[in-house]
Amino acid sequence: MTDFDNDGWLDLIIVGEWMPITILRNNQGTFENVSKKMKMENTVGWWFSIKEGDFDKDGDIDFIVGNLGLNYKYKATEDETFDIYLNDFDKNETNDIVLSYFNEGEKFPVRGRQCSSQQIPTINKKFKNYKSFSEATLVDIYTEKDLKNSIHYQIKSFASVYLENKEGKFVTHKLPNLAQISNINQIIVKDFDDDSNLDLIIAGNLYSSEVETPRNDASIGLFLKGDGKGNFNPIKGLKSGLFLTGDVKDLATIKIQGDTFIIAAKNDDYLQFIKVNK
């Protein structure tokens, strides 16, 4: 909940997997979906986190939104999207999920012949060997008619972003490359170095994936120093002292006997405490 338009009424901004950044404006007790007006309709992503702050010191609320990152097996651009289709492709009264990617202008299935045929056995009959399947496009395998009649979502970028609140609209800026090496599960917004500018600490990773997809595990956490103008300078761990390995799912700060600590909660691991020195 946030008052992004400074009208005194708390609004909602909702993020999640396979959905755009969705903005619901509170019109004195009634919520209106203003995502399209705010130019958010093309922001479908795998969003894991969102935090607010006035990062450019212009008096309104901006946002940092954590996505899958740009260092994963799955890629997406404006011209070559990453897609999902949901339909009963083999007509057995159970919906099937099909993921696709682009290669040289053509769409192909993400999963190979063996995995795909386990879900839809008729694929083995249609494509007798691995060579014929490897040369088939998405349309060849699932037909244009069935794909057209499917529930369909497209991702155009997996980048984590800074949303600048500018004159009632949001302008999207990619976070620095070091912030894109893994997904961002949690964000702390705080002026850590007492320079009156908001900084960020981000952490994440995604260890749960199917066998053929490597896990997202490149992040060791990152300190992003804000300059008060909406820019963030990544400070490497050797200099910042921040080292948050593992499948980090949540972050928080806590005061203990006057000292500030960062607490990291990790999947299947102990809590980690990092003391903040100034």
PDB file of C-alpha atoms in Angstrom:
ATOM      1  CA  MET A   1       0.000   0.000   0.000  1.00  0.00           C
ATOM      2  CA  THR A   2       1.270   3.439  -0.938  1.00  0.00           C
ATOM      3  CA  ASP A   3       0.037   6.918  -1.787  1.00  0.00           C
ATOM      4  CA  PHE A   4       1.831   7.270  -5.120  1.00  0.00           C
ATOM      5  CA  ASP A   5      -0.240  10.294  -6.231  1.00  0.00           C
ATOM      6  CA  ASN A   6      -0.019  12.213  -2.927  1.00  0.00           C
ATOM      7  CA  ASP A   7      -3.805  12.653  -2.609  1.00  0.00           C
ATOM      8  CA  GLY A   8      -4.017  11.390   0.965  1.00  0.00           C
ATOM      9  CA  TRP A   9      -5.614   8.045   0.009  1.00  0.00           C
ATOM     10  CA  LEU A  10      -3.615   4.803   0.120  1.00  0.00           C
ATOM     11  CA  ASP A  11      -3.318   3.114  -3.272  1.00  0.00           C
ATOM     12  CA  LEU A  12      -2.223  -0.411  -4.209  1.00  0.00           C
ATOM     13  CA  ILE A  13       0.643  -1.527  -6.439  1.00  0.00           C
ATOM     14  CA  ILE A  14       0.639  -5.274  -7.101  1.00  0.00           C
ATOM     15  CA  VAL A  15       3.453  -7.339  -8.632  1.00  0.00           C
ATOM     16  CA  GLY A  16       3.936 -11.062  -9.271  1.00  0.00           C
ATOM     17  CA  GLU A  17       4.914 -13.704 -11.804  1.00  0.00           C
ATOM     18  CA  TRP A  18       3.501 -13.449 -15.347  1.00  0.00           C
ATOM     19  CA  MET A  19       1.756 -10.165 -14.602  1.00  0.00           C
ATOM     20  CA  PRO A  20       2.391  -6.481 -15.296  1.00  0.00           C
ATOM     21  CA  ILE A  21       3.124  -3.993 -12.538  1.00  0.00           C
ATOM     22  CA  THR A  22      -0.492  -3.279 -11.621  1.00  0.00           C
ATOM     23  CA  ILE A  23      -1.504   0.083 -10.147  1.00  0.00           C
ATOM     24  CA  LEU A  24      -4.845   0.514  -8.392  1.00  0.00           C
ATOM     25  CA  ARG A  25      -5.626   4.128  -7.553  1.00  0.00           C
ATOM     26  CA  ASN A  26      -7.799   4.722  -4.495  1.00  0.00           C
ATOM     27  CA  ASN A  27     -10.568   7.134  -5.524  1.00  0.00           C
ATOM     28  CA  GLN A  28     -11.816   7.866  -2.011  1.00  0.00           C
ATOM     29  CA  GLY A  29     -12.601   4.232  -1.216  1.00  0.00           C
ATOM     30  CA  THR A  30     -13.036   2.816  -4.722  1.00  0.00           C
ATOM     31  CA  PHE A  31     -10.046   1.300  -6.537  1.00  0.00           C
ATOM     32  CA  GLU A  32      -9.464   2.054 -10.231  1.00  0.00           C
ATOM     33  CA  ASN A  33      -6.962   0.118 -12.321  1.00  0.00           C
ATOM     34  CA  VAL A  34      -4.824   2.883 -13.843  1.00  0.00           C
ATOM     35  CA  SER A  35      -1.989   0.636 -15.065  1.00  0.00           C
ATOM     36  CA  LYS A  36      -2.633   1.467 -18.723  1.00  0.00           C
ATOM     37  CA  LYS A  37      -2.793   5.203 -18.026  1.00  0.00           C
ATOM     38  CA  MET A  38       0.534   4.891 -16.197  1.00  0.00           C
ATOM     39  CA  LYS A  39       2.087   3.058 -19.185  1.00  0.00           C
ATOM     40  CA  MET A  40       2.469  -0.210 -17.265  1.00  0.00           C
ATOM     41  CA  GLU A  41       0.656  -2.606 -19.608  1.00  0.00           C
ATOM     42  CA  ASN A  42       3.932  -3.859 -21.162  1.00  0.00           C
ATOM     43  CA  THR A  43       5.681  -4.597 -17.863  1.00  0.00           C
ATOM     44  CA  VAL A  44       4.757  -8.279 -17.615  1.00  0.00           C
ATOM     45  CA  GLY A  45       7.584 -10.010 -15.751  1.00  0.00           C
ATOM     46  CA  TRP A  46       8.529 -12.397 -12.990  1.00  0.00           C
ATOM     47  CA  TRP A  47       8.321  -9.794 -10.247  1.00  0.00           C
ATOM     48  CA  PHE A  48       9.432 -10.865  -6.780  1.00  0.00           C
ATOM     49  CA  SER A  49       9.600  -7.657  -4.722  1.00  0.00           C
ATOM     50  CA  ILE A  50       8.768  -3.945  -4.586  1.00  0.00           C
ATOM     51  CA  LYS A  51       9.838  -1.144  -2.234  1.00  0.00           C
ATOM     52  CA  GLU A  52       9.188   2.601  -2.216  1.00  0.00           C
ATOM     53  CA  GLY A  53      11.147   5.782  -1.540  1.00  0.00           C
ATOM     54  CA  ASP A  54      11.700   9.288  -2.866  1.00  0.00           C
ATOM     55  CA  PHE A  55      14.973   8.421  -4.572  1.00  0.00           C
ATOM     56  CA  ASP A  56      15.247  11.621  -6.643  1.00  0.00           C
ATOM     57  CA  LYS A  57      14.070  13.988  -3.889  1.00  0.00           C
ATOM     58  CA  ASP A  58      11.300  15.587  -5.952  1.00  0.00           C
ATOM     59  CA  GLY A  59       8.595  15.100  -3.323  1.00  0.00           C
ATOM     60  CA  ASP A  60       6.786  12.059  -4.723  1.00  0.00           C
ATOM     61  CA  ILE A  61       7.135   8.311  -4.230  1.00  0.00           C
ATOM     62  CA  ASP A  62       9.291   6.196  -6.572  1.00  0.00           C
ATOM     63  CA  PHE A  63       9.691   2.419  -6.551  1.00  0.00           C
ATOM     64  CA  ILE A  64      12.307  -0.308  -6.907  1.00  0.00           C
ATOM     65  CA  VAL A  65      10.905  -3.535  -8.380  1.00  0.00           C
ATOM     66  CA  GLY A  66      12.807  -6.836  -8.315  1.00  0.00           C
ATOM     67  CA  ASN A  67      12.523  -9.103 -11.367  1.00  0.00           C
ATOM     68  CA  LEU A  68      14.161 -12.380 -12.474  1.00  0.00           C
ATOM     69  CA  GLY A  69      17.306 -10.579 -13.644  1.00  0.00           C
ATOM     70  CA  LEU A  70      19.255 -10.727 -16.899  1.00  0.00           C
ATOM     71  CA  ASN A  71      21.605 -13.607 -16.054  1.00  0.00           C
ATOM     72  CA  TYR A  72      19.179 -16.542 -16.312  1.00  0.00           C
ATOM     73  CA  LYS A  73      18.539 -19.235 -18.893  1.00  0.00           C
ATOM     74  CA  TYR A  74      15.345 -17.452 -19.947  1.00  0.00           C
ATOM     75  CA  LYS A  75      15.761 -14.251 -21.978  1.00  0.00           C
ATOM     76  CA  ALA A  76      13.284 -11.660 -23.237  1.00  0.00           C
ATOM     77  CA  THR A  77      13.396  -8.462 -25.293  1.00  0.00           C
ATOM     78  CA  GLU A  78      10.840  -6.159 -26.914  1.00  0.00           C
ATOM     79  CA  ASP A  79      11.290  -7.975 -30.246  1.00  0.00           C
ATOM     80  CA  GLU A  80      11.966 -11.505 -28.992  1.00  0.00           C
ATOM     81  CA  THR A  81       9.659 -12.211 -26.073  1.00  0.00           C
ATOM     82  CA  PHE A  82       9.506 -15.093 -23.615  1.00  0.00           C
ATOM     83  CA  ASP A  83       6.001 -16.580 -23.808  1.00  0.00           C
ATOM     84  CA  ILE A  84       3.670 -18.902 -21.958  1.00  0.00           C
ATOM     85  CA  TYR A  85       0.606 -20.644 -23.410  1.00  0.00           C
ATOM     86  CA  LEU A  86      -2.099 -22.484 -21.472  1.00  0.00           C
ATOM     87  CA  ASN A  87      -4.480 -24.804 -23.309  1.00  0.00           C
ATOM     88  CA  ASP A  88      -5.658 -28.396 -23.478  1.00  0.00           C
ATOM     89  CA  PHE A  89      -3.344 -29.164 -26.415  1.00  0.00           C
ATOM     90  CA  ASP A  90      -3.831 -32.958 -26.355  1.00  0.00           C
ATOM     91  CA  LYS A  91      -7.597 -32.779 -25.669  1.00  0.00           C
ATOM     92  CA  ASN A  92      -7.509 -34.898 -22.494  1.00  0.00           C
ATOM     93  CA  GLU A  93      -9.526 -32.374 -20.442  1.00  0.00           C
ATOM     94  CA  THR A  94      -6.404 -31.162 -18.606  1.00  0.00           C
ATOM     95  CA  ASN A  95      -4.694 -27.889 -19.434  1.00  0.00           C
ATOM     96  CA  ASP A  96      -1.054 -27.982 -20.526  1.00  0.00           C
ATOM     97  CA  ILE A  97       1.595 -25.278 -20.121  1.00  0.00           C
ATOM     98  CA  VAL A  98       3.953 -24.503 -22.984  1.00  0.00           C
ATOM     99  CA  LEU A  99       6.890 -22.086 -22.716  1.00  0.00           C
ATOM    100  CA  SER A 100       8.517 -20.610 -25.818  1.00  0.00           C
ATOM    101  CA  TYR A 101      11.520 -18.521 -26.818  1.00  0.00           C
ATOM    102  CA  PHE A 102      12.743 -16.857 -30.005  1.00  0.00           C
ATOM    103  CA  ASN A 103      15.668 -17.988 -32.153  1.00  0.00           C
ATOM    104  CA  GLU A 104      16.459 -16.060 -35.352  1.00  0.00           C
ATOM    105  CA  GLY A 105      12.919 -14.713 -35.548  1.00  0.00           C
ATOM    106  CA  GLU A 106      11.120 -18.022 -34.987  1.00  0.00           C
ATOM    107  CA  LYS A 107       9.406 -19.307 -31.851  1.00  0.00           C
ATOM    108  CA  PHE A 108      10.526 -22.637 -30.418  1.00  0.00           C
ATOM    109  CA  PRO A 109       9.467 -24.590 -27.318  1.00  0.00           C
ATOM    110  CA  VAL A 110      11.693 -24.228 -24.264  1.00  0.00           C
ATOM    111  CA  ARG A 111      11.367 -27.887 -23.291  1.00  0.00           C
ATOM    112  CA  GLY A 112      12.778 -30.697 -25.432  1.00  0.00           C
ATOM    113  CA  ARG A 113      11.096 -33.679 -27.021  1.00  0.00           C
ATOM    114  CA  GLN A 114      11.365 -35.997 -24.008  1.00  0.00           C
ATOM    115  CA  CYS A 115       9.987 -33.503 -21.464  1.00  0.00           C
ATOM    116  CA  SER A 116       7.295 -32.259 -23.865  1.00  0.00           C
ATOM    117  CA  SER A 117       6.113 -35.779 -24.724  1.00  0.00           C
ATOM    118  CA  GLN A 118       5.841 -36.682 -21.040  1.00  0.00           C
ATOM    119  CA  GLN A 119       3.240 -33.944 -20.804  1.00  0.00           C
ATOM    120  CA  ILE A 120       1.710 -34.503 -24.259  1.00  0.00           C
ATOM    121  CA  PRO A 121       2.391 -38.126 -25.397  1.00  0.00           C
ATOM    122  CA  THR A 122       1.111 -37.523 -28.962  1.00  0.00           C
ATOM    123  CA  ILE A 123       4.269 -35.481 -29.664  1.00  0.00           C
ATOM    124  CA  ASN A 124       6.242 -38.733 -29.911  1.00  0.00           C
ATOM    125  CA  LYS A 125       3.912 -39.909 -32.688  1.00  0.00           C
ATOM    126  CA  LYS A 126       4.035 -36.607 -34.559  1.00  0.00           C
ATOM    127  CA  PHE A 127       7.832 -36.309 -34.323  1.00  0.00           C
ATOM    128  CA  LYS A 128       9.432 -39.731 -34.608  1.00  0.00           C
ATOM    129  CA  ASN A 129      12.935 -38.636 -33.555  1.00  0.00           C
ATOM    130  CA  TYR A 130      14.832 -35.850 -31.799  1.00  0.00           C
ATOM    131  CA  LYS A 131      16.096 -34.362 -35.059  1.00  0.00           C
ATOM    132  CA  SER A 132      12.621 -33.726 -36.457  1.00  0.00           C
ATOM    133  CA  PHE A 133      11.500 -32.182 -33.152  1.00  0.00           C
ATOM    134  CA  SER A 134      14.563 -29.949 -32.952  1.00  0.00           C
ATOM    135  CA  GLU A 135      13.789 -28.476 -36.375  1.00  0.00           C
ATOM    136  CA  ALA A 136      10.090 -27.866 -35.620  1.00  0.00           C
ATOM    137  CA  THR A 137       8.827 -24.433 -34.617  1.00  0.00           C
ATOM    138  CA  LEU A 138       6.255 -23.826 -31.907  1.00  0.00           C
ATOM    139  CA  VAL A 139       3.495 -23.616 -34.530  1.00  0.00           C
ATOM    140  CA  ASP A 140       4.642 -26.895 -36.125  1.00  0.00           C
ATOM    141  CA  ILE A 141       4.289 -28.680 -32.804  1.00  0.00           C
ATOM    142  CA  TYR A 142       1.193 -27.106 -31.259  1.00  0.00           C
ATOM    143  CA  THR A 143      -0.635 -25.662 -34.322  1.00  0.00           C
ATOM    144  CA  GLU A 144      -1.497 -22.037 -34.949  1.00  0.00           C
ATOM    145  CA  LYS A 145      -5.171 -22.570 -34.069  1.00  0.00           C
ATOM    146  CA  ASP A 146      -4.489 -24.032 -30.598  1.00  0.00           C
ATOM    147  CA  LEU A 147      -1.880 -21.397 -29.800  1.00  0.00           C
ATOM    148  CA  LYS A 148      -4.256 -18.629 -30.865  1.00  0.00           C
ATOM    149  CA  ASN A 149      -6.987 -19.993 -28.585  1.00  0.00           C
ATOM    150  CA  SER A 150      -4.661 -20.316 -25.582  1.00  0.00           C
ATOM    151  CA  ILE A 151      -4.297 -18.114 -22.545  1.00  0.00           C
ATOM    152  CA  HIS A 152      -1.131 -16.281 -23.548  1.00  0.00           C
ATOM    153  CA  TYR A 153       1.319 -13.986 -21.741  1.00  0.00           C
ATOM    154  CA  GLN A 154       4.512 -12.383 -23.038  1.00  0.00           C
ATOM    155  CA  ILE A 155       7.511 -11.074 -21.132  1.00  0.00           C
ATOM    156  CA  LYS A 156       9.563  -8.367 -22.835  1.00  0.00           C
ATOM    157  CA  SER A 157      12.180  -7.903 -20.134  1.00  0.00           C
ATOM    158  CA  PHE A 158      13.392  -9.713 -17.027  1.00  0.00           C
ATOM    159  CA  ALA A 159      15.281  -6.640 -15.813  1.00  0.00           C
ATOM    160  CA  SER A 160      14.853  -5.333 -12.283  1.00  0.00           C
ATOM    161  CA  VAL A 161      13.942  -1.649 -12.433  1.00  0.00           C
ATOM    162  CA  TYR A 162      13.690   1.740 -10.778  1.00  0.00           C
ATOM    163  CA  LEU A 163      10.279   3.315 -11.424  1.00  0.00           C
ATOM    164  CA  GLU A 164      10.630   7.096 -11.429  1.00  0.00           C
ATOM    165  CA  ASN A 165       7.413   8.891 -10.507  1.00  0.00           C
ATOM    166  CA  LYS A 166       7.391  11.814 -12.912  1.00  0.00           C
ATOM    167  CA  GLU A 167       4.442  14.162 -13.309  1.00  0.00           C
ATOM    168  CA  GLY A 168       1.836  11.472 -12.669  1.00  0.00           C
ATOM    169  CA  LYS A 169       3.473   8.840 -14.888  1.00  0.00           C
ATOM    170  CA  PHE A 170       6.146   6.240 -14.186  1.00  0.00           C
ATOM    171  CA  VAL A 171       9.399   6.193 -16.160  1.00  0.00           C
ATOM    172  CA  THR A 172      11.188   2.835 -16.122  1.00  0.00           C
ATOM    173  CA  HIS A 173      14.965   2.642 -15.632  1.00  0.00           C
ATOM    174  CA  LYS A 174      16.964  -0.598 -15.480  1.00  0.00           C
ATOM    175  CA  LEU A 175      19.019  -1.053 -12.349  1.00  0.00           C
ATOM    176  CA  PRO A 176      22.814  -1.379 -12.861  1.00  0.00           C
ATOM    177  CA  ASN A 177      24.171  -4.610 -14.357  1.00  0.00           C
ATOM    178  CA  LEU A 178      25.484  -5.905 -11.020  1.00  0.00           C
ATOM    179  CA  ALA A 179      21.896  -5.797  -9.757  1.00  0.00           C
ATOM    180  CA  GLN A 180      20.778  -8.006 -12.677  1.00  0.00           C
ATOM    181  CA  ILE A 181      22.945 -11.088 -12.039  1.00  0.00           C
ATOM    182  CA  SER A 182      20.141 -12.853 -10.153  1.00  0.00           C
ATOM    183  CA  ASN A 183      16.529 -12.312  -9.159  1.00  0.00           C
ATOM    184  CA  ILE A 184      15.786  -9.827  -6.365  1.00  0.00           C
ATOM    185  CA  ASN A 185      13.612 -11.401  -3.679  1.00  0.00           C
ATOM    186  CA  GLN A 186      13.875  -8.579  -1.174  1.00  0.00           C
ATOM    187  CA  ILE A 187      14.992  -4.951  -0.908  1.00  0.00           C
ATOM    188  CA  ILE A 188      15.899  -2.717   2.007  1.00  0.00           C
ATOM    189  CA  VAL A 189      15.554   1.033   1.441  1.00  0.00           C
ATOM    190  CA  LYS A 190      17.548   3.104   3.915  1.00  0.00           C
ATOM    191  CA  ASP A 191      20.169   5.868   4.108  1.00  0.00           C
ATOM    192  CA  PHE A 192      22.959   3.567   5.247  1.00  0.00           C
ATOM    193  CA  ASP A 193      25.851   6.049   4.940  1.00  0.00           C
ATOM    194  CA  ASP A 194      24.117   9.136   6.419  1.00  0.00           C
ATOM    195  CA  ASP A 195      24.540  11.306   3.304  1.00  0.00           C
ATOM    196  CA  SER A 196      20.795  12.145   3.217  1.00  0.00           C
ATOM    197  CA  ASN A 197      20.271   9.994   0.095  1.00  0.00           C
ATOM    198  CA  LEU A 198      18.325   6.726   0.124  1.00  0.00           C
ATOM    199  CA  ASP A 199      20.378   3.604  -0.600  1.00  0.00           C
ATOM    200  CA  LEU A 200      19.400   0.017  -1.399  1.00  0.00           C
ATOM    201  CA  ILE A 201      20.416  -3.409  -0.224  1.00  0.00           C
ATOM    202  CA  ILE A 202      19.169  -6.192  -2.486  1.00  0.00           C
ATOM    203  CA  ALA A 203      19.379  -9.968  -2.202  1.00  0.00           C
ATOM    204  CA  GLY A 204      17.792 -13.019  -3.770  1.00  0.00           C
ATOM    205  CA  ASN A 205      18.551 -16.171  -5.769  1.00  0.00           C
ATOM    206  CA  LEU A 206      16.168 -18.897  -6.895  1.00  0.00           C
ATOM    207  CA  TYR A 207      17.256 -22.440  -6.095  1.00  0.00           C
ATOM    208  CA  SER A 208      14.018 -24.213  -7.037  1.00  0.00           C
ATOM    209  CA  SER A 209      13.950 -25.135 -10.723  1.00  0.00           C
ATOM    210  CA  GLU A 210      13.429 -28.208 -12.850  1.00  0.00           C
ATOM    211  CA  VAL A 211      16.440 -30.451 -13.573  1.00  0.00           C
ATOM    212  CA  GLU A 212      17.278 -29.046 -17.007  1.00  0.00           C
ATOM    213  CA  THR A 213      17.281 -25.398 -15.858  1.00  0.00           C
ATOM    214  CA  PRO A 214      20.267 -24.244 -13.763  1.00  0.00           C
ATOM    215  CA  ARG A 215      19.334 -22.456 -10.567  1.00  0.00           C
ATOM    216  CA  ASN A 216      19.675 -18.687 -10.130  1.00  0.00           C
ATOM    217  CA  ASP A 217      22.504 -18.495  -7.575  1.00  0.00           C
ATOM    218  CA  ALA A 218      24.897 -15.713  -8.655  1.00  0.00           C
ATOM    219  CA  SER A 219      23.827 -13.096  -6.110  1.00  0.00           C
ATOM    220  CA  ILE A 220      25.823 -12.464  -2.927  1.00  0.00           C
ATOM    221  CA  GLY A 221      23.704  -9.424  -2.093  1.00  0.00           C
ATOM    222  CA  LEU A 222      24.510  -5.903  -3.243  1.00  0.00           C
ATOM    223  CA  PHE A 223      24.749  -2.438  -1.732  1.00  0.00           C
ATOM    224  CA  LEU A 224      23.483   0.231  -4.161  1.00  0.00           C
ATOM    225  CA  LYS A 225      24.499   3.727  -3.064  1.00  0.00           C
ATOM    226  CA  GLY A 226      21.932   6.364  -4.039  1.00  0.00           C
ATOM    227  CA  ASP A 227      22.935   9.851  -5.183  1.00  0.00           C
ATOM    228  CA  GLY A 228      19.602  11.584  -4.485  1.00  0.00           C
ATOM    229  CA  LYS A 229      18.978  12.004  -8.226  1.00  0.00           C
ATOM    230  CA  GLY A 230      17.598   8.546  -8.953  1.00  0.00           C
ATOM    231  CA  ASN A 231      20.958   6.955  -9.758  1.00  0.00           C
ATOM    232  CA  PHE A 232      22.463   3.995  -7.901  1.00  0.00           C
ATOM    233  CA  ASN A 233      26.145   3.112  -7.726  1.00  0.00           C
ATOM    234  CA  PRO A 234      26.782  -0.606  -7.045  1.00  0.00           C
ATOM    235  CA  ILE A 235      29.409  -1.146  -4.344  1.00  0.00           C
ATOM    236  CA  LYS A 236      31.075  -4.546  -4.610  1.00  0.00           C
ATOM    237  CA  GLY A 237      31.148  -6.813  -1.603  1.00  0.00           C
ATOM    238  CA  LEU A 238      34.904  -6.504  -1.068  1.00  0.00           C
ATOM    239  CA  LYS A 239      34.389  -2.801  -0.357  1.00  0.00           C
ATOM    240  CA  SER A 240      30.940  -2.805   1.271  1.00  0.00           C
ATOM    241  CA  GLY A 241      31.451  -5.951   3.353  1.00  0.00           C
ATOM    242  CA  LEU A 242      28.020  -7.243   2.317  1.00  0.00           C
ATOM    243  CA  PHE A 243      28.010 -10.999   1.686  1.00  0.00           C
ATOM    244  CA  LEU A 244      24.570 -12.636   1.467  1.00  0.00           C
ATOM    245  CA  THR A 245      24.909 -16.021  -0.199  1.00  0.00           C
ATOM    246  CA  GLY A 246      22.269 -18.725  -0.469  1.00  0.00           C
ATOM    247  CA  ASP A 247      18.594 -18.793  -1.344  1.00  0.00           C
ATOM    248  CA  VAL A 248      17.747 -15.487   0.370  1.00  0.00           C
ATOM    249  CA  LYS A 249      13.981 -14.985   0.674  1.00  0.00           C
ATOM    250  CA  ASP A 250      13.636 -12.015   3.026  1.00  0.00           C
ATOM    251  CA  LEU A 251      15.597  -9.128   4.551  1.00  0.00           C
ATOM    252  CA  ALA A 252      14.998  -6.847   7.519  1.00  0.00           C
ATOM    253  CA  THR A 253      16.900  -4.486   9.802  1.00  0.00           C
ATOM    254  CA  ILE A 254      16.913  -4.657  13.589  1.00  0.00           C
ATOM    255  CA  LYS A 255      18.436  -2.634  16.429  1.00  0.00           C
ATOM    256  CA  ILE A 256      20.356  -4.584  19.083  1.00  0.00           C
ATOM    257  CA  GLN A 257      21.845  -2.577  21.961  1.00  0.00           C
ATOM    258  CA  GLY A 258      22.066   0.503  19.757  1.00  0.00           C
ATOM    259  CA  ASP A 259      23.656  -1.252  16.778  1.00  0.00           C
ATOM    260  CA  THR A 260      21.870  -1.852  13.455  1.00  0.00           C
ATOM    261  CA  PHE A 261      21.929  -5.337  11.944  1.00  0.00           C
ATOM    262  CA  ILE A 262      20.671  -6.695   8.636  1.00  0.00           C
ATOM    263  CA  ILE A 263      18.866 -10.029   9.026  1.00  0.00           C
ATOM    264  CA  ALA A 264      18.695 -12.377   6.033  1.00  0.00           C
ATOM    265  CA  ALA A 265      16.195 -15.273   6.036  1.00  0.00           C
ATOM    266  CA  LYS A 266      17.185 -18.081   3.664  1.00  0.00           C
ATOM    267  CA  ASN A 267      15.455 -21.185   2.388  1.00  0.00           C
ATOM    268  CA  ASP A 268      16.763 -24.294   4.194  1.00  0.00           C
ATOM    269  CA  ASP A 269      19.460 -22.349   6.067  1.00  0.00           C
ATOM    270  CA  TYR A 270      20.167 -20.387   9.250  1.00  0.00           C
ATOM    271  CA  LEU A 271      19.362 -16.708   9.763  1.00  0.00           C
ATOM    272  CA  GLN A 272      22.310 -14.478   8.881  1.00  0.00           C
ATOM    273  CA  PHE A 273      23.094 -11.286  10.799  1.00  0.00           C
ATOM    274  CA  ILE A 274      25.299  -8.530   9.344  1.00  0.00           C
ATOM    275  CA  LYS A 275      26.263  -5.557  11.488  1.00  0.00           C
ATOM    276  CA  VAL A 276      25.987  -2.130   9.829  1.00  0.00           C
ATOM    277  CA  ASN A 277      29.068  -0.013  10.603  1.00  0.00           C
ATOM    278  CA  LYS A 278      29.117   3.725   9.872  1.00  0.00           C
TER     279      LYS A 278
END
